[in-house]
Amino acid sequence: MLTVREVSDDEALQALEPGWRALCGRARGVTPFQLWEWTAGYLKHARQGRPLVLVAEDADADNGGDGGGPVGILALRIERYYGTPLRRIRFLTAPLADYQDLLARTGRERECRDAFFAHLARERRRWDLIDLADLRAGTELAELSEAELPAGLRLRSTVHRQCPFIPLPATWEAYNATLGKNLRANIGRRRRQLAKQFRLELGLADEASLDSALTDLFQLHNQRWRERGQSGAFAKEPIQRFHRDVARGFLRGGHLRLHLVRLDGVTRAAFYCFQLGGRVYYYLSGYDPELARYSLGTVTLSEALMAAIREGVTEFDLLRGDETYKYEWQGQDRVTRRLLVWHGGLRSQLAWQGSRLERHIEHAGLRWQRRRWGRKPERDKAGAASSDKGQDTGPDTEPEKARAKGPDKAKAKGPDNAPGKSHEQATAKAARRPPDGGT
């Protein structure tokens, strides 16, 4: 039997670190966004609302239970719903994280899920809406049905976002053969042009160069978006400090892949990725807009893919956003889901109706965003569109778009021209966009 306790004060949250780390090692399907480094950075630099971390433990752990420490963790926060008196529960690090889920020991996911919702049902007077977005499809939490909820709770489950990914073969030659003729030619041509015109250096940030490499990433990303009259994902100092802490922690743990393109000794492009469990996750990028004609995004994305294949990675995840360039690189669709849970109280009913209006406005905005960035209208399906972090973008591929990632805007990115990655339009994460540059 599981018992559930709440953790919300700073001292108790920090005390969770050993158990959190151990649980990540015993859970399946963990992404970089569930690692302690991501959570700790958020709590220190980017927190919103009040933390509400639920911890499931074996009631009989001292009497033959399944070992000590947490069996499951559901990291949430409670906040005012767009400044109203209504109270909304969300994932703790939303919308900075592209994938969300509960953490649970392998084989005990459903047990933890049910225990968490039983606890939330008992505490329903403290909340009006539970809004869990960016759930990876196929997990126990993402596949929750209303019939499995405690009595009195209602549920609406929808497709939320597209997260294209690229399955990787064993060799670059095998992957390159799947690309279109023009893209294959462009990869080689741009590399040769850069090597001819500049002293070209391609590499990864290490411990000695990390601080300066992150500064270059922030400046390049924000510069491109300022020229477009928008703020980038790294526009705010707290978000920069958050990513510095995350990057340092990920570097120590072997999860950071910050690719750099240096020309004549100056960083002109940066490609910010994470690696975990045989997958690489492309999060954000920055490119010098003055060198867009060299398609730096295409060069950098191809280098990141080559490096991933050399390391034996089997999947390159392009994360939130359905930018066209992702499919030119043989991206395949994967969707995330969004769960909305409410109850019979008047305030809860109002929050539910407000969420319906919010989704309608959001989808209208995404349709406008696609038209603006030239995305294919047929991808405007089921509300699964751009990222929640800000505008989506892709590495300098045509059409040149960029994704900016910033506090609470949707996310965007793309190899040389796409916008970067971003968060919800409302708060602190400017948008993520496709790798800037242009083919």
Tab-separated table of C-alpha atoms in Angstrom:
chain	number	residue	atom	x	y	z
A	1	MET	CA	0.000	0.000	0.000
A	2	LEU	CA	1.208	3.494	-0.854
A	3	THR	CA	0.965	6.606	1.253
A	4	VAL	CA	1.221	10.069	-0.316
A	5	ARG	CA	2.724	13.134	1.316
A	6	GLU	CA	3.088	16.683	0.048
A	7	VAL	CA	6.383	18.540	-0.124
A	8	SER	CA	6.358	22.284	-0.714
A	9	ASP	CA	8.891	24.125	1.468
A	10	ASP	CA	12.424	24.680	0.224
A	11	GLU	CA	14.234	22.641	2.859
A	12	ALA	CA	12.041	19.591	2.330
A	13	LEU	CA	12.321	19.916	-1.452
A	14	GLN	CA	16.117	19.954	-1.283
A	15	ALA	CA	16.005	16.917	0.975
A	16	LEU	CA	14.299	15.008	-1.851
A	17	GLU	CA	17.425	15.092	-4.031
A	18	PRO	CA	18.933	11.682	-3.089
A	19	GLY	CA	15.608	9.875	-3.396
A	20	TRP	CA	14.767	11.739	-6.628
A	21	ARG	CA	18.066	10.751	-8.217
A	22	ALA	CA	17.673	7.149	-7.110
A	23	LEU	CA	14.130	7.030	-8.480
A	24	CYS	CA	15.308	8.273	-11.895
A	25	GLY	CA	17.607	5.262	-11.965
A	26	ARG	CA	14.720	2.885	-11.219
A	27	ALA	CA	12.095	4.421	-13.540
A	28	ARG	CA	11.635	3.812	-17.254
A	29	GLY	CA	11.202	6.388	-19.966
A	30	VAL	CA	12.920	9.158	-18.006
A	31	THR	CA	13.730	12.248	-20.083
A	32	PRO	CA	16.189	15.049	-19.233
A	33	PHE	CA	13.230	17.137	-18.074
A	34	GLN	CA	12.563	14.763	-15.174
A	35	LEU	CA	16.143	14.787	-13.891
A	36	TRP	CA	16.924	16.485	-10.594
A	37	GLU	CA	19.152	19.077	-12.279
A	38	TRP	CA	16.201	20.412	-14.274
A	39	THR	CA	13.944	20.602	-11.215
A	40	ALA	CA	16.583	22.142	-8.963
A	41	GLY	CA	17.389	24.822	-11.534
A	42	TYR	CA	13.717	25.661	-11.867
A	43	LEU	CA	13.195	25.930	-8.112
A	44	LYS	CA	16.210	28.204	-7.771
A	45	HIS	CA	15.713	30.529	-10.731
A	46	ALA	CA	12.399	30.183	-12.547
A	47	ARG	CA	9.714	29.100	-10.106
A	48	GLN	CA	6.129	30.243	-10.411
A	49	GLY	CA	3.229	29.597	-8.064
A	50	ARG	CA	3.739	27.318	-5.051
A	51	PRO	CA	5.407	23.920	-5.352
A	52	LEU	CA	3.145	20.942	-4.670
A	53	VAL	CA	5.326	17.862	-5.007
A	54	LEU	CA	3.553	14.603	-4.224
A	55	VAL	CA	5.705	11.738	-2.961
A	56	ALA	CA	4.407	8.154	-2.862
A	57	GLU	CA	6.063	5.792	-0.405
A	58	ASP	CA	5.475	2.225	0.706
A	59	ALA	CA	3.559	2.249	3.958
A	60	ASP	CA	5.338	-0.988	4.917
A	61	ALA	CA	8.812	-0.024	3.715
A	62	ASP	CA	10.249	-0.786	7.145
A	63	ASN	CA	8.564	-4.175	7.241
A	64	GLY	CA	9.566	-5.898	4.068
A	65	GLY	CA	8.376	-3.281	1.566
A	66	ASP	CA	10.068	-2.602	-1.752
A	67	GLY	CA	13.084	-0.876	-0.283
A	68	GLY	CA	13.287	2.647	1.118
A	69	GLY	CA	12.919	5.958	-0.628
A	70	PRO	CA	10.179	7.242	-2.897
A	71	VAL	CA	8.207	4.821	-5.022
A	72	GLY	CA	6.853	7.682	-7.101
A	73	ILE	CA	7.019	11.472	-7.432
A	74	LEU	CA	4.548	13.789	-9.153
A	75	ALA	CA	6.064	17.273	-9.295
A	76	LEU	CA	3.305	19.886	-9.469
A	77	ARG	CA	2.667	23.500	-8.562
A	78	ILE	CA	-0.488	25.399	-7.699
A	79	GLU	CA	-1.060	28.893	-9.036
A	80	ARG	CA	-3.729	31.448	-9.782
A	81	TYR	CA	-5.399	30.834	-13.120
A	82	TYR	CA	-4.319	33.861	-15.165
A	83	GLY	CA	-4.552	36.177	-12.187
A	84	THR	CA	-8.110	35.170	-11.238
A	85	PRO	CA	-9.098	33.748	-7.835
A	86	LEU	CA	-9.347	30.336	-9.524
A	87	ARG	CA	-6.616	27.856	-8.608
A	88	ARG	CA	-4.887	25.696	-11.183
A	89	ILE	CA	-2.508	22.784	-10.647
A	90	ARG	CA	0.165	22.255	-13.312
A	91	PHE	CA	3.406	20.371	-13.680
A	92	LEU	CA	6.090	22.066	-11.617
A	93	THR	CA	8.385	23.050	-14.505
A	94	ALA	CA	5.734	23.783	-17.140
A	95	PRO	CA	6.142	25.045	-19.747
A	96	LEU	CA	9.942	24.937	-19.779
A	97	ALA	CA	9.959	21.144	-20.167
A	98	ASP	CA	8.901	19.596	-23.476
A	99	TYR	CA	7.981	16.262	-21.889
A	100	GLN	CA	6.260	15.769	-18.553
A	101	ASP	CA	5.268	12.710	-16.547
A	102	LEU	CA	5.274	11.248	-13.086
A	103	LEU	CA	8.350	9.392	-11.884
A	104	ALA	CA	7.741	5.877	-10.609
A	105	ARG	CA	9.617	2.651	-10.090
A	106	THR	CA	9.293	0.383	-13.073
A	107	GLY	CA	6.104	-1.641	-12.881
A	108	ARG	CA	4.476	0.601	-10.279
A	109	GLU	CA	3.454	3.529	-12.511
A	110	ARG	CA	-0.284	2.864	-12.405
A	111	GLU	CA	-0.248	2.269	-8.667
A	112	CYS	CA	1.464	5.626	-8.136
A	113	ARG	CA	-0.829	7.409	-10.568
A	114	ASP	CA	-3.933	6.151	-8.786
A	115	ALA	CA	-2.520	7.036	-5.364
A	116	PHE	CA	-1.710	10.574	-6.507
A	117	PHE	CA	-5.197	11.198	-7.905
A	118	ALA	CA	-6.826	9.716	-4.819
A	119	HIS	CA	-4.869	12.269	-2.785
A	120	LEU	CA	-5.827	15.131	-5.119
A	121	ALA	CA	-9.476	14.066	-4.955
A	122	ARG	CA	-9.407	14.227	-1.156
A	123	GLU	CA	-7.894	17.730	-1.415
A	124	ARG	CA	-10.265	19.023	-4.102
A	125	ARG	CA	-11.293	22.042	-2.040
A	126	ARG	CA	-7.775	23.416	-2.559
A	127	TRP	CA	-7.884	23.434	-6.342
A	128	ASP	CA	-10.269	24.217	-9.196
A	129	LEU	CA	-8.510	22.778	-12.262
A	130	ILE	CA	-5.721	20.275	-12.870
A	131	ASP	CA	-4.000	21.027	-16.183
A	132	LEU	CA	-1.326	18.481	-17.132
A	133	ALA	CA	0.144	19.171	-20.568
A	134	ASP	CA	3.067	17.726	-22.562
A	135	LEU	CA	2.451	14.158	-21.405
A	136	ARG	CA	4.257	11.617	-23.510
A	137	ALA	CA	1.657	9.437	-25.208
A	138	GLY	CA	1.521	5.832	-24.041
A	139	THR	CA	2.422	6.385	-20.404
A	140	GLU	CA	0.081	5.431	-17.583
A	141	LEU	CA	-0.628	9.068	-16.809
A	142	ALA	CA	-1.182	10.087	-20.433
A	143	GLU	CA	-3.619	7.225	-20.976
A	144	LEU	CA	-5.686	7.938	-17.863
A	145	SER	CA	-9.443	7.705	-18.448
A	146	GLU	CA	-12.294	9.296	-16.524
A	147	ALA	CA	-13.490	5.858	-15.418
A	148	GLU	CA	-10.186	5.383	-13.581
A	149	LEU	CA	-10.509	8.614	-11.607
A	150	PRO	CA	-11.967	8.809	-8.101
A	151	ALA	CA	-15.704	9.513	-7.980
A	152	GLY	CA	-16.647	13.140	-8.535
A	153	LEU	CA	-13.734	14.042	-10.819
A	154	ARG	CA	-14.184	14.771	-14.517
A	155	LEU	CA	-11.548	14.470	-17.222
A	156	ARG	CA	-10.901	15.743	-20.728
A	157	SER	CA	-7.937	14.237	-22.587
A	158	THR	CA	-6.733	15.785	-25.853
A	159	VAL	CA	-3.799	15.629	-28.227
A	160	HIS	CA	-1.581	18.544	-27.264
A	161	ARG	CA	1.527	18.911	-29.420
A	162	GLN	CA	3.544	17.293	-32.167
A	163	CYS	CA	7.093	16.321	-31.179
A	164	PRO	CA	8.776	15.046	-34.360
A	165	PHE	CA	11.718	12.667	-33.943
A	166	ILE	CA	14.278	11.149	-36.287
A	167	PRO	CA	15.072	7.418	-35.998
A	168	LEU	CA	18.805	7.046	-36.540
A	169	PRO	CA	20.501	4.137	-38.334
A	170	ALA	CA	23.952	2.871	-37.493
A	171	THR	CA	25.834	5.078	-39.986
A	172	TRP	CA	25.652	8.615	-41.322
A	173	GLU	CA	25.769	7.255	-44.865
A	174	ALA	CA	22.611	5.229	-44.257
A	175	TYR	CA	20.797	8.219	-42.797
A	176	ASN	CA	22.068	10.674	-45.403
A	177	ALA	CA	20.695	8.427	-48.134
A	178	THR	CA	17.169	8.991	-46.791
A	179	LEU	CA	17.371	12.776	-47.228
A	180	GLY	CA	16.226	14.677	-50.262
A	181	LYS	CA	18.728	15.388	-53.012
A	182	ASN	CA	18.779	19.146	-52.416
A	183	LEU	CA	19.298	18.819	-48.675
A	184	ARG	CA	22.110	16.291	-49.115
A	185	ALA	CA	23.838	18.608	-51.554
A	186	ASN	CA	23.304	21.623	-49.322
A	187	ILE	CA	24.923	19.961	-46.300
A	188	GLY	CA	28.155	19.317	-48.169
A	189	ARG	CA	28.116	22.606	-50.067
A	190	ARG	CA	27.675	24.780	-46.990
A	191	ARG	CA	30.421	22.983	-45.113
A	192	ARG	CA	32.816	23.451	-48.007
A	193	GLN	CA	31.911	27.120	-48.309
A	194	LEU	CA	32.566	27.729	-44.625
A	195	ALA	CA	35.867	25.835	-44.723
A	196	LYS	CA	36.949	27.890	-47.737
A	197	GLN	CA	35.938	31.297	-46.409
A	198	PHE	CA	36.842	30.863	-42.722
A	199	ARG	CA	38.875	28.817	-40.297
A	200	LEU	CA	36.063	26.389	-39.478
A	201	GLU	CA	35.893	24.649	-36.088
A	202	LEU	CA	33.083	22.273	-35.111
A	203	GLY	CA	32.980	20.996	-31.559
A	204	LEU	CA	31.250	20.643	-28.210
A	205	ALA	CA	31.358	22.895	-25.174
A	206	ASP	CA	33.370	21.393	-22.309
A	207	GLU	CA	33.932	22.373	-18.708
A	208	ALA	CA	36.467	25.052	-19.604
A	209	SER	CA	34.401	26.645	-22.362
A	210	LEU	CA	30.853	26.134	-21.055
A	211	ASP	CA	30.249	29.565	-19.533
A	212	SER	CA	31.400	31.443	-22.624
A	213	ALA	CA	29.578	28.994	-24.918
A	214	LEU	CA	26.291	29.609	-23.079
A	215	THR	CA	26.829	33.360	-23.291
A	216	ASP	CA	27.300	32.977	-27.051
A	217	LEU	CA	24.155	30.827	-27.296
A	218	PHE	CA	22.058	33.383	-25.403
A	219	GLN	CA	23.370	36.325	-27.436
A	220	LEU	CA	23.008	34.651	-30.824
A	221	HIS	CA	19.520	33.395	-30.075
A	222	ASN	CA	18.270	36.692	-28.687
A	223	GLN	CA	19.923	38.782	-31.401
A	224	ARG	CA	18.053	37.043	-34.161
A	225	TRP	CA	14.748	37.541	-32.431
A	226	ARG	CA	15.376	41.156	-31.538
A	227	GLU	CA	15.898	41.843	-35.229
A	228	ARG	CA	12.432	40.404	-35.787
A	229	GLY	CA	10.939	42.633	-33.135
A	230	GLN	CA	10.478	39.802	-30.627
A	231	SER	CA	12.166	38.649	-27.462
A	232	GLY	CA	14.089	35.412	-27.527
A	233	ALA	CA	13.768	32.481	-25.194
A	234	PHE	CA	16.798	33.651	-23.227
A	235	ALA	CA	15.751	37.298	-22.958
A	236	LYS	CA	15.339	37.242	-19.177
A	237	GLU	CA	18.197	36.871	-16.719
A	238	PRO	CA	16.445	34.266	-14.516
A	239	ILE	CA	16.010	31.983	-17.533
A	240	GLN	CA	19.675	32.375	-18.435
A	241	ARG	CA	20.679	31.498	-14.872
A	242	PHE	CA	18.343	28.500	-14.976
A	243	HIS	CA	19.989	27.158	-18.136
A	244	ARG	CA	23.488	27.800	-16.805
A	245	ASP	CA	22.742	25.653	-13.761
A	246	VAL	CA	21.058	22.952	-15.857
A	247	ALA	CA	23.894	22.885	-18.396
A	248	ARG	CA	26.554	22.584	-15.687
A	249	GLY	CA	24.678	19.744	-14.030
A	250	PHE	CA	24.025	17.977	-17.318
A	251	LEU	CA	27.677	18.345	-18.319
A	252	ARG	CA	28.772	16.676	-15.070
A	253	GLY	CA	26.249	13.896	-15.650
A	254	GLY	CA	27.233	13.373	-19.285
A	255	HIS	CA	23.920	14.654	-20.662
A	256	LEU	CA	24.909	17.973	-22.281
A	257	ARG	CA	25.587	18.279	-26.007
A	258	LEU	CA	26.152	21.961	-26.795
A	259	HIS	CA	27.430	22.030	-30.379
A	260	LEU	CA	29.374	25.085	-31.508
A	261	VAL	CA	30.372	26.439	-34.913
A	262	ARG	CA	33.383	28.728	-34.665
A	263	LEU	CA	34.569	30.756	-37.634
A	264	ASP	CA	37.976	32.437	-37.381
A	265	GLY	CA	37.858	31.831	-33.632
A	266	VAL	CA	34.416	33.385	-33.059
A	267	THR	CA	31.289	31.382	-32.192
A	268	ARG	CA	28.705	31.959	-34.917
A	269	ALA	CA	26.236	29.165	-34.129
A	270	ALA	CA	25.266	27.121	-31.086
A	271	PHE	CA	23.001	24.067	-30.943
A	272	TYR	CA	21.753	23.185	-27.443
A	273	CYS	CA	20.933	19.496	-26.953
A	274	PHE	CA	20.619	16.923	-24.187
A	275	GLN	CA	21.367	13.207	-24.314
A	276	LEU	CA	19.859	10.467	-22.170
A	277	GLY	CA	19.001	6.821	-22.639
A	278	GLY	CA	20.022	6.448	-26.271
A	279	ARG	CA	18.235	9.637	-27.344
A	280	VAL	CA	19.333	13.162	-28.124
A	281	TYR	CA	16.873	15.994	-27.453
A	282	TYR	CA	17.317	19.195	-29.462
A	283	TYR	CA	16.146	22.060	-27.245
A	284	LEU	CA	17.278	25.445	-28.632
A	285	SER	CA	19.769	27.122	-30.917
A	286	GLY	CA	21.293	30.429	-31.912
A	287	TYR	CA	22.864	31.639	-35.159
A	288	ASP	CA	24.517	34.790	-36.393
A	289	PRO	CA	21.862	36.385	-38.653
A	290	GLU	CA	24.557	38.133	-40.675
A	291	LEU	CA	25.734	34.723	-41.904
A	292	ALA	CA	22.310	33.365	-42.835
A	293	ARG	CA	23.453	32.784	-46.411
A	294	TYR	CA	25.732	29.995	-45.133
A	295	SER	CA	22.809	28.029	-43.631
A	296	LEU	CA	24.537	27.654	-40.289
A	297	GLY	CA	21.522	25.809	-38.902
A	298	THR	CA	21.784	23.134	-41.554
A	299	VAL	CA	25.502	22.762	-40.886
A	300	THR	CA	25.004	22.560	-37.125
A	301	LEU	CA	22.065	20.162	-37.229
A	302	SER	CA	23.938	17.845	-39.574
A	303	GLU	CA	26.942	17.923	-37.236
A	304	ALA	CA	24.714	17.123	-34.231
A	305	LEU	CA	23.175	14.203	-36.123
A	306	MET	CA	26.593	12.877	-37.175
A	307	ALA	CA	27.840	13.072	-33.583
A	308	ALA	CA	24.733	11.302	-32.286
A	309	ILE	CA	25.172	8.461	-34.768
A	310	ARG	CA	28.846	8.120	-33.827
A	311	GLU	CA	27.788	7.739	-30.180
A	312	GLY	CA	25.306	5.010	-31.051
A	313	VAL	CA	22.207	7.128	-30.421
A	314	THR	CA	19.087	5.606	-31.970
A	315	GLU	CA	16.739	8.590	-31.873
A	316	PHE	CA	17.113	12.350	-32.349
A	317	ASP	CA	14.122	14.106	-30.803
A	318	LEU	CA	13.297	17.524	-32.280
A	319	LEU	CA	10.815	18.186	-29.460
A	320	ARG	CA	7.779	20.455	-29.576
A	321	GLY	CA	6.763	22.041	-32.849
A	322	ASP	CA	5.658	20.872	-36.279
A	323	GLU	CA	7.914	23.079	-38.395
A	324	THR	CA	8.306	21.931	-41.973
A	325	TYR	CA	12.081	21.579	-41.775
A	326	LYS	CA	11.758	18.759	-39.265
A	327	TYR	CA	10.057	16.586	-41.828
A	328	GLU	CA	12.666	17.445	-44.462
A	329	TRP	CA	15.165	15.789	-42.099
A	330	GLN	CA	12.908	12.692	-41.995
A	331	GLY	CA	11.146	13.570	-38.774
A	332	GLN	CA	8.291	11.296	-37.741
A	333	ASP	CA	5.349	12.445	-35.665
A	334	ARG	CA	4.955	11.750	-31.984
A	335	VAL	CA	2.219	13.451	-30.016
A	336	THR	CA	1.905	14.570	-26.443
A	337	ARG	CA	-1.363	14.711	-24.541
A	338	ARG	CA	-3.019	17.168	-22.208
A	339	LEU	CA	-5.235	16.151	-19.289
A	340	LEU	CA	-7.758	18.568	-17.802
A	341	VAL	CA	-9.405	17.444	-14.565
A	342	TRP	CA	-12.142	19.289	-12.696
A	343	HIS	CA	-14.879	18.568	-10.187
A	344	GLY	CA	-18.457	19.616	-9.471
A	345	GLY	CA	-17.780	22.820	-7.543
A	346	LEU	CA	-18.848	26.132	-9.082
A	347	ARG	CA	-15.299	27.500	-9.189
A	348	SER	CA	-14.091	24.310	-10.797
A	349	GLN	CA	-16.806	24.527	-13.444
A	350	LEU	CA	-15.754	28.127	-14.182
A	351	ALA	CA	-12.102	27.068	-14.470
A	352	TRP	CA	-13.063	24.286	-16.874
A	353	GLN	CA	-15.004	26.711	-19.071
A	354	GLY	CA	-12.079	29.116	-18.941
A	355	SER	CA	-9.725	26.381	-20.122
A	356	ARG	CA	-11.974	25.736	-23.125
A	357	LEU	CA	-11.769	29.406	-24.100
A	358	GLU	CA	-8.015	29.361	-23.530
A	359	ARG	CA	-7.570	26.395	-25.867
A	360	HIS	CA	-9.693	28.072	-28.545
A	361	ILE	CA	-7.550	31.221	-28.401
A	362	GLU	CA	-4.360	29.164	-28.341
A	363	HIS	CA	-5.322	27.159	-31.417
A	364	ALA	CA	-6.273	30.332	-33.288
A	365	GLY	CA	-2.873	31.775	-32.393
A	366	LEU	CA	-1.091	28.659	-33.587
A	367	ARG	CA	-2.911	28.781	-36.909
A	368	TRP	CA	-1.820	32.400	-37.328
A	369	GLN	CA	1.718	31.461	-36.339
A	370	ARG	CA	1.842	28.711	-38.967
A	371	ARG	CA	0.635	31.057	-41.665
A	372	ARG	CA	3.233	33.612	-40.623
A	373	TRP	CA	6.079	31.106	-40.700
A	374	GLY	CA	4.873	29.292	-43.779
A	375	ARG	CA	3.995	25.998	-42.152
A	376	LYS	CA	1.873	23.512	-43.957
A	377	PRO	CA	-1.797	23.990	-43.055
A	378	GLU	CA	-2.471	20.258	-43.106
A	379	ARG	CA	-0.493	19.949	-39.868
A	380	ASP	CA	-3.031	22.113	-38.062
A	381	LYS	CA	-4.839	19.094	-36.668
A	382	ALA	CA	-6.219	18.095	-33.315
A	383	GLY	CA	-4.717	21.116	-31.645
A	384	ALA	CA	-1.310	19.503	-31.960
A	385	ALA	CA	0.839	22.219	-33.326
A	386	SER	CA	3.722	24.337	-32.294
A	387	SER	CA	5.494	24.078	-29.068
A	388	ASP	CA	4.252	25.604	-25.856
A	389	LYS	CA	7.423	27.459	-25.266
A	390	GLY	CA	7.144	30.050	-27.869
A	391	GLN	CA	7.456	30.079	-31.612
A	392	ASP	CA	8.781	26.976	-33.228
A	393	THR	CA	11.676	27.109	-35.542
A	394	GLY	CA	14.136	24.975	-37.308
A	395	PRO	CA	17.744	25.061	-38.305
A	396	ASP	CA	18.277	27.379	-41.180
A	397	THR	CA	16.074	25.610	-43.622
A	398	GLU	CA	13.801	27.353	-46.029
A	399	PRO	CA	11.626	29.106	-45.416
A	400	GLU	CA	13.818	30.984	-42.965
A	401	LYS	CA	12.036	30.898	-39.683
A	402	ALA	CA	13.170	31.123	-36.211
A	403	ARG	CA	11.879	29.933	-32.999
A	404	ALA	CA	12.386	31.769	-29.759
A	405	LYS	CA	12.111	30.307	-26.422
A	406	GLY	CA	11.260	32.460	-23.531
A	407	PRO	CA	9.377	32.409	-20.348
A	408	ASP	CA	6.057	30.878	-21.044
A	409	LYS	CA	5.903	31.092	-24.759
A	410	ALA	CA	5.526	28.366	-27.246
A	411	LYS	CA	8.666	26.831	-28.551
A	412	ALA	CA	10.106	26.899	-31.971
A	413	LYS	CA	13.202	25.900	-33.798
A	414	GLY	CA	14.643	24.782	-37.020
A	415	PRO	CA	18.000	24.325	-38.631
A	416	ASP	CA	19.149	27.403	-40.404
A	417	ASN	CA	16.193	29.662	-40.554
A	418	ALA	CA	13.491	28.419	-38.342
A	419	PRO	CA	12.676	30.127	-35.113
A	420	GLY	CA	13.930	28.662	-31.818
A	421	LYS	CA	11.878	27.239	-28.997
A	422	SER	CA	9.513	29.057	-26.676
A	423	HIS	CA	7.050	28.829	-23.891
A	424	GLU	CA	3.507	29.866	-23.274
A	425	GLN	CA	2.733	33.282	-24.574
A	426	ALA	CA	2.031	34.560	-21.110
A	427	THR	CA	5.274	34.438	-19.160
A	428	ALA	CA	8.928	34.065	-18.790
A	429	LYS	CA	10.425	32.022	-21.511
A	430	ALA	CA	10.715	33.874	-24.744
A	431	ALA	CA	10.072	31.482	-27.642
A	432	ARG	CA	12.206	28.780	-29.041
A	433	ARG	CA	12.706	28.838	-32.765
A	434	PRO	CA	14.315	26.853	-35.525
A	435	PRO	CA	18.006	27.055	-35.954
A	436	ASP	CA	18.542	30.411	-37.505
A	437	GLY	CA	20.371	30.860	-40.690
A	438	GLY	CA	19.012	30.110	-44.095
A	439	THR	CA	19.620	27.705	-46.825
